[in-house]
Tab-separated table of C-alpha atoms in Angstrom:
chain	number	residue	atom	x	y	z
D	1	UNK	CA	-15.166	19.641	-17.820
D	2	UNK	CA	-18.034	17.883	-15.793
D	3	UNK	CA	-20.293	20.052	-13.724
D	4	UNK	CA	-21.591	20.644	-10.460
D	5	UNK	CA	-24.521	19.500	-10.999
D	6	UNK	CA	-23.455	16.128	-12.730
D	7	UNK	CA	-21.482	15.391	-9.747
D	8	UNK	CA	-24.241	15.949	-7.692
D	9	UNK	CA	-26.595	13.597	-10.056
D	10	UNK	CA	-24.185	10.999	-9.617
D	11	UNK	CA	-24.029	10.992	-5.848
D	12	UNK	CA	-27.324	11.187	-5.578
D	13	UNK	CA	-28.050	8.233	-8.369
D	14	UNK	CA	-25.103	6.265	-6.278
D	15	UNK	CA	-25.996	6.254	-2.944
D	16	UNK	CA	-30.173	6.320	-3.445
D	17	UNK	CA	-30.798	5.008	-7.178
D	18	UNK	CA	-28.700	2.752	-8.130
D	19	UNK	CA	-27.974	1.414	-4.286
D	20	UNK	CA	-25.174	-1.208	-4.931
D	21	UNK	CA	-26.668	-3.757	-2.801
D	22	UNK	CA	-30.588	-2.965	-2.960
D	23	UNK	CA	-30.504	-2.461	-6.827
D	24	UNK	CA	-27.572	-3.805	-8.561
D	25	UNK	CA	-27.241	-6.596	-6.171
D	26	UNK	CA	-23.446	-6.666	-5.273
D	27	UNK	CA	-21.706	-7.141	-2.004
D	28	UNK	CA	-24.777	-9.300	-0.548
D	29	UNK	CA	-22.193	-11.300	1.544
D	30	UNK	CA	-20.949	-8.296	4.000
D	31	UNK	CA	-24.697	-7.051	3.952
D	32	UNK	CA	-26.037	-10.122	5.209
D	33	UNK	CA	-23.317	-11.538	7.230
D	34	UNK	CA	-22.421	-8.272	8.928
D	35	UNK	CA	-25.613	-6.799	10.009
D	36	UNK	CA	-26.793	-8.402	12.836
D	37	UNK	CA	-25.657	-5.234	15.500
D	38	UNK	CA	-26.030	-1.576	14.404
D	39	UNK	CA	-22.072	-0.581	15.719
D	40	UNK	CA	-20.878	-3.778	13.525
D	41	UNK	CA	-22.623	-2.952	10.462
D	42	UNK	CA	-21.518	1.132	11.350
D	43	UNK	CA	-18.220	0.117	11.321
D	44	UNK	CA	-17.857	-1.839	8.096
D	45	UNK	CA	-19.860	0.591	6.478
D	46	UNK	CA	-17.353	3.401	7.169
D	47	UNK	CA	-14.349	0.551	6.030
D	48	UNK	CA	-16.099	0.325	2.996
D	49	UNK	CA	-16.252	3.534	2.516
D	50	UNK	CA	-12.419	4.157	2.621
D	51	UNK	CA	-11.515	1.057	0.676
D	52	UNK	CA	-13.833	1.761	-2.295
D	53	UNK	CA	-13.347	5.685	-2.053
D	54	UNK	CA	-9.795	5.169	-2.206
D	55	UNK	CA	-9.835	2.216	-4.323
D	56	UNK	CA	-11.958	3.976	-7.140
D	57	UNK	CA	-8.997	7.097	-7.203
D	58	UNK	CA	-5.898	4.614	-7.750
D	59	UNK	CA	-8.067	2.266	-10.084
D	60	UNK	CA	-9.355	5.528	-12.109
D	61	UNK	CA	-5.641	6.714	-12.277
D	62	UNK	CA	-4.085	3.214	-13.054
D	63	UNK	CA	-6.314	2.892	-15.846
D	64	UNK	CA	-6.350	6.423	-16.823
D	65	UNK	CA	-2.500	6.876	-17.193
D	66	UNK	CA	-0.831	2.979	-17.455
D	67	UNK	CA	-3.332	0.720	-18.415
D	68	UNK	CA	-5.293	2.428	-21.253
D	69	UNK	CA	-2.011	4.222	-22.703
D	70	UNK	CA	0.026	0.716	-22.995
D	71	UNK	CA	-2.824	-1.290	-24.714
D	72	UNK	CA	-3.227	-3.313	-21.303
D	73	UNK	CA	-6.646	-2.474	-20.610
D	74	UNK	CA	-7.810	-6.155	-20.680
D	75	UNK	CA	-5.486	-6.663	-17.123
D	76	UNK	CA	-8.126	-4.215	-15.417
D	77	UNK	CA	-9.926	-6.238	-12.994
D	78	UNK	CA	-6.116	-8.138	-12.386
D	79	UNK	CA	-4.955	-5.388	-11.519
D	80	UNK	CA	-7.924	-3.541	-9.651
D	81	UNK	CA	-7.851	-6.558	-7.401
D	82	UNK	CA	-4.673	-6.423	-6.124
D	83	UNK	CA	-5.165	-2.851	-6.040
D	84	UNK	CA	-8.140	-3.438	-3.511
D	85	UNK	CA	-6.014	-6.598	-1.680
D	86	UNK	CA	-3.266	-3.962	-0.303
D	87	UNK	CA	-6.140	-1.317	0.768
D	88	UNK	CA	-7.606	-3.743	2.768
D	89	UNK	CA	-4.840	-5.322	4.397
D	90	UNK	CA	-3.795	-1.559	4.954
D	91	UNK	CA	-7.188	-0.873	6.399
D	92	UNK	CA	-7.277	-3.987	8.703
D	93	UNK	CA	-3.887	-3.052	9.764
D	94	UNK	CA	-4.995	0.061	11.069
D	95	UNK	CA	-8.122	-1.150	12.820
D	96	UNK	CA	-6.495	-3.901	14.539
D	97	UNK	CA	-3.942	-1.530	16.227
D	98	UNK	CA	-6.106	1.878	16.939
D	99	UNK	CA	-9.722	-0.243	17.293
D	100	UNK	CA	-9.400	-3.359	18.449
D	101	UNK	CA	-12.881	-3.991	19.587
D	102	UNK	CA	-14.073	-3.049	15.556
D	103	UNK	CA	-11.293	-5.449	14.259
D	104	UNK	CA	-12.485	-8.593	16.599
D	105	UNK	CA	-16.433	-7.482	15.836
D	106	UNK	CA	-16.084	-7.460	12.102
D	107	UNK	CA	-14.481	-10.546	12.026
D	108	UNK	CA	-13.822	-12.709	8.584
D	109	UNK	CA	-15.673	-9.920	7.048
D	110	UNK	CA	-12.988	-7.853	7.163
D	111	UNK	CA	-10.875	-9.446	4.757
D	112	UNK	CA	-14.034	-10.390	2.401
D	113	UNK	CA	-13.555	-6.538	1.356
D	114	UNK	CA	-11.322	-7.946	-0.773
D	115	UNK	CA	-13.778	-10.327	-2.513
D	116	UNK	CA	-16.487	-7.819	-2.042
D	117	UNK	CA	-18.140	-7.895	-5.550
D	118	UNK	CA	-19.113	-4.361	-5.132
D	119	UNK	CA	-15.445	-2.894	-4.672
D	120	UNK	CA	-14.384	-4.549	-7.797
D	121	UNK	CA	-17.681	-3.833	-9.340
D	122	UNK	CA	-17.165	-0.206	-8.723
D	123	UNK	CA	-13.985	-0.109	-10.281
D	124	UNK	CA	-14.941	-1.710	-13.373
D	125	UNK	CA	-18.056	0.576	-13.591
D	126	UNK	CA	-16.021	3.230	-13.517
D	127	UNK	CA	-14.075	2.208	-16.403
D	128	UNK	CA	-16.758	1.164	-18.360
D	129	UNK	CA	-18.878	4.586	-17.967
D	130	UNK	CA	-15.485	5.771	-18.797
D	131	UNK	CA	-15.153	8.127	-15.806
D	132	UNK	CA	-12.446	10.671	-15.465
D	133	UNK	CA	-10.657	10.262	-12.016
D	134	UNK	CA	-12.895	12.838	-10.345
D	135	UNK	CA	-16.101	11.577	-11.085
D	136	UNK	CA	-14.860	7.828	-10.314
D	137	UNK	CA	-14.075	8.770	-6.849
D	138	UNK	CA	-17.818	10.413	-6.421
D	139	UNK	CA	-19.281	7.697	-7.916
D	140	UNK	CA	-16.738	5.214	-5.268
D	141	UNK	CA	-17.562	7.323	-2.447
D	142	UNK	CA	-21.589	7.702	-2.896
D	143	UNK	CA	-21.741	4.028	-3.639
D	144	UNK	CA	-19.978	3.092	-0.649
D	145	UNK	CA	-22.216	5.607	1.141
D	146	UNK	CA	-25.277	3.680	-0.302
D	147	UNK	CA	-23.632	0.427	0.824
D	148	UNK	CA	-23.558	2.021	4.530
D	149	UNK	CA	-26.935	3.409	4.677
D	150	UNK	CA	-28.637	0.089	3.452
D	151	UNK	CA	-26.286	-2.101	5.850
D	152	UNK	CA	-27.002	-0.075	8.600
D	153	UNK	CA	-30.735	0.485	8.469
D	154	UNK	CA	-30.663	-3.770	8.124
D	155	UNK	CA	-29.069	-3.898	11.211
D	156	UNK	CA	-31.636	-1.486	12.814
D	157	UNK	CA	-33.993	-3.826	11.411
D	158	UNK	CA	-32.248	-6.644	12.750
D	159	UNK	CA	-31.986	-5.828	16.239
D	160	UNK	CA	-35.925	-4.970	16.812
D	161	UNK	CA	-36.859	-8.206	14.912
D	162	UNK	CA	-34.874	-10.412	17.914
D	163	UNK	CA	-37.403	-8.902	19.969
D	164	UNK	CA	-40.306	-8.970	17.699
D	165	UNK	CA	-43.158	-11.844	17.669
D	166	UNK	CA	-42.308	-13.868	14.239
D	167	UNK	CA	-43.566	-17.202	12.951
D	168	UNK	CA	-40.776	-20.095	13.842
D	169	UNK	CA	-40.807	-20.859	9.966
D	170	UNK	CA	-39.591	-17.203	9.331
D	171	UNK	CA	-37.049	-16.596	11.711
D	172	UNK	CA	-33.309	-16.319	10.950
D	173	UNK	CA	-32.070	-16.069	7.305
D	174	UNK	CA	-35.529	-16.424	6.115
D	175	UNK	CA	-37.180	-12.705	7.568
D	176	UNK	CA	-33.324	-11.146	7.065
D	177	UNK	CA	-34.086	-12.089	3.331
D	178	UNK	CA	-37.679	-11.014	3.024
D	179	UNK	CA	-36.773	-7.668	4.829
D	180	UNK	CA	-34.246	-7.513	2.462
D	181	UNK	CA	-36.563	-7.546	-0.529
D	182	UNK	CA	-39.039	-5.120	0.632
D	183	UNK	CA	-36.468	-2.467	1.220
D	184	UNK	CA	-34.968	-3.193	-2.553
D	185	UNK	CA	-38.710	-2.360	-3.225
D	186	UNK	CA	-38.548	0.649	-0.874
D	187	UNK	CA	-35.264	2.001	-2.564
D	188	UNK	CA	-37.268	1.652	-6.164
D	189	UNK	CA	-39.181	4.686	-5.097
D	190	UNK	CA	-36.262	6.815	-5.413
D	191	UNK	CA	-36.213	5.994	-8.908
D	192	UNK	CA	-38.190	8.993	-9.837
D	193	UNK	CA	-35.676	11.307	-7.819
D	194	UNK	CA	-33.530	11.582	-10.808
């Protein structure tokens, strides 16, 4: 039986330490694309969160009680996914018919959930750190959370650089990618937290 305080450890390690985007580098594409405007970046951030929340319990229980028990373990990341396909066609469903605005801001990003590296990536974590179902969906939810913290404060950044004084060579894609790096350095500080 896992602990408190391991479940705590991995929260923490998810959402601050081992950020998904700032540290292990996954799910760049949303990050970037999506985080020009704080509400935007708010709003896929708390899609994400479902989808890989929800995501990591039916991929832990898939695994846990048809995959691994029928020798068909090597149809994992087939089967997570299609898994995460229906999620977010179920979650893009429900914001085009109770938040329309959200649906129109995000956008194409909305369906790259699907492709989003870090969804799948999740998943297969999961499975490979051999997670029961509990600590798979703490692990899903606190990376998600990490996802949503560093997307958001990018978007922050975002909006006071278009008012900011930067070098012609710099702006666009170019400052988005060096503030990008410095706050992967920033996020190595909470290395020592655990």
């Amino acid at each position: 039986m896992i602990k408190m305080e391991q479940l705590a450890i991995i929260l923490i390690s998810s959402v601050l330490v081992n950020n998904v985007v700032l540290s292990q580098f996954l799910g760049i594409c949303p990050f970037l694309g999506v985080s020009k405007k704080i509400n935007t970046a708010a709003g896929m951030g708390m899609a994400v969160i479902f989808v890989m929340t929800i995501s990591s319990a039916i991929t832990a229980c898939i695994y846990q009680f048809i995959l691994e028990p029928n020798n068909l373990a090597y149809m994992n990341t087939i089967v997570f996914i299609l898994v995460i396909a229906a999620l977010v066609q179920f979650v893009e469903m429900v914001l085009k018919k109770t938040m329309k605005s959200l649906y129109n801001a995000l956008g194409v990003y909305l369906p790259l959930i699907t492709t989003n590296c870090a969804v799948l990536g999740i998943a297969i974590i999961n499975v490979q750190k051999e997670y029961n179902i509990l600590t798979a969906v703490i692990n899903g939810f606190g990376t998600a959370v990490g996802f949503t913290i560093s997307i958001v404060i990018l978007a922050g950044l975002r909006e006071r650089m278009e008012n900011s004084d930067i070098p012609e060579s710099f702006k666009g894609t170019p400052i988005v990618l060096i503030t990008s790096g410095l706050m992967a350095i920033a996020f190595c500080g909470f290395a020592g937290l655990i």
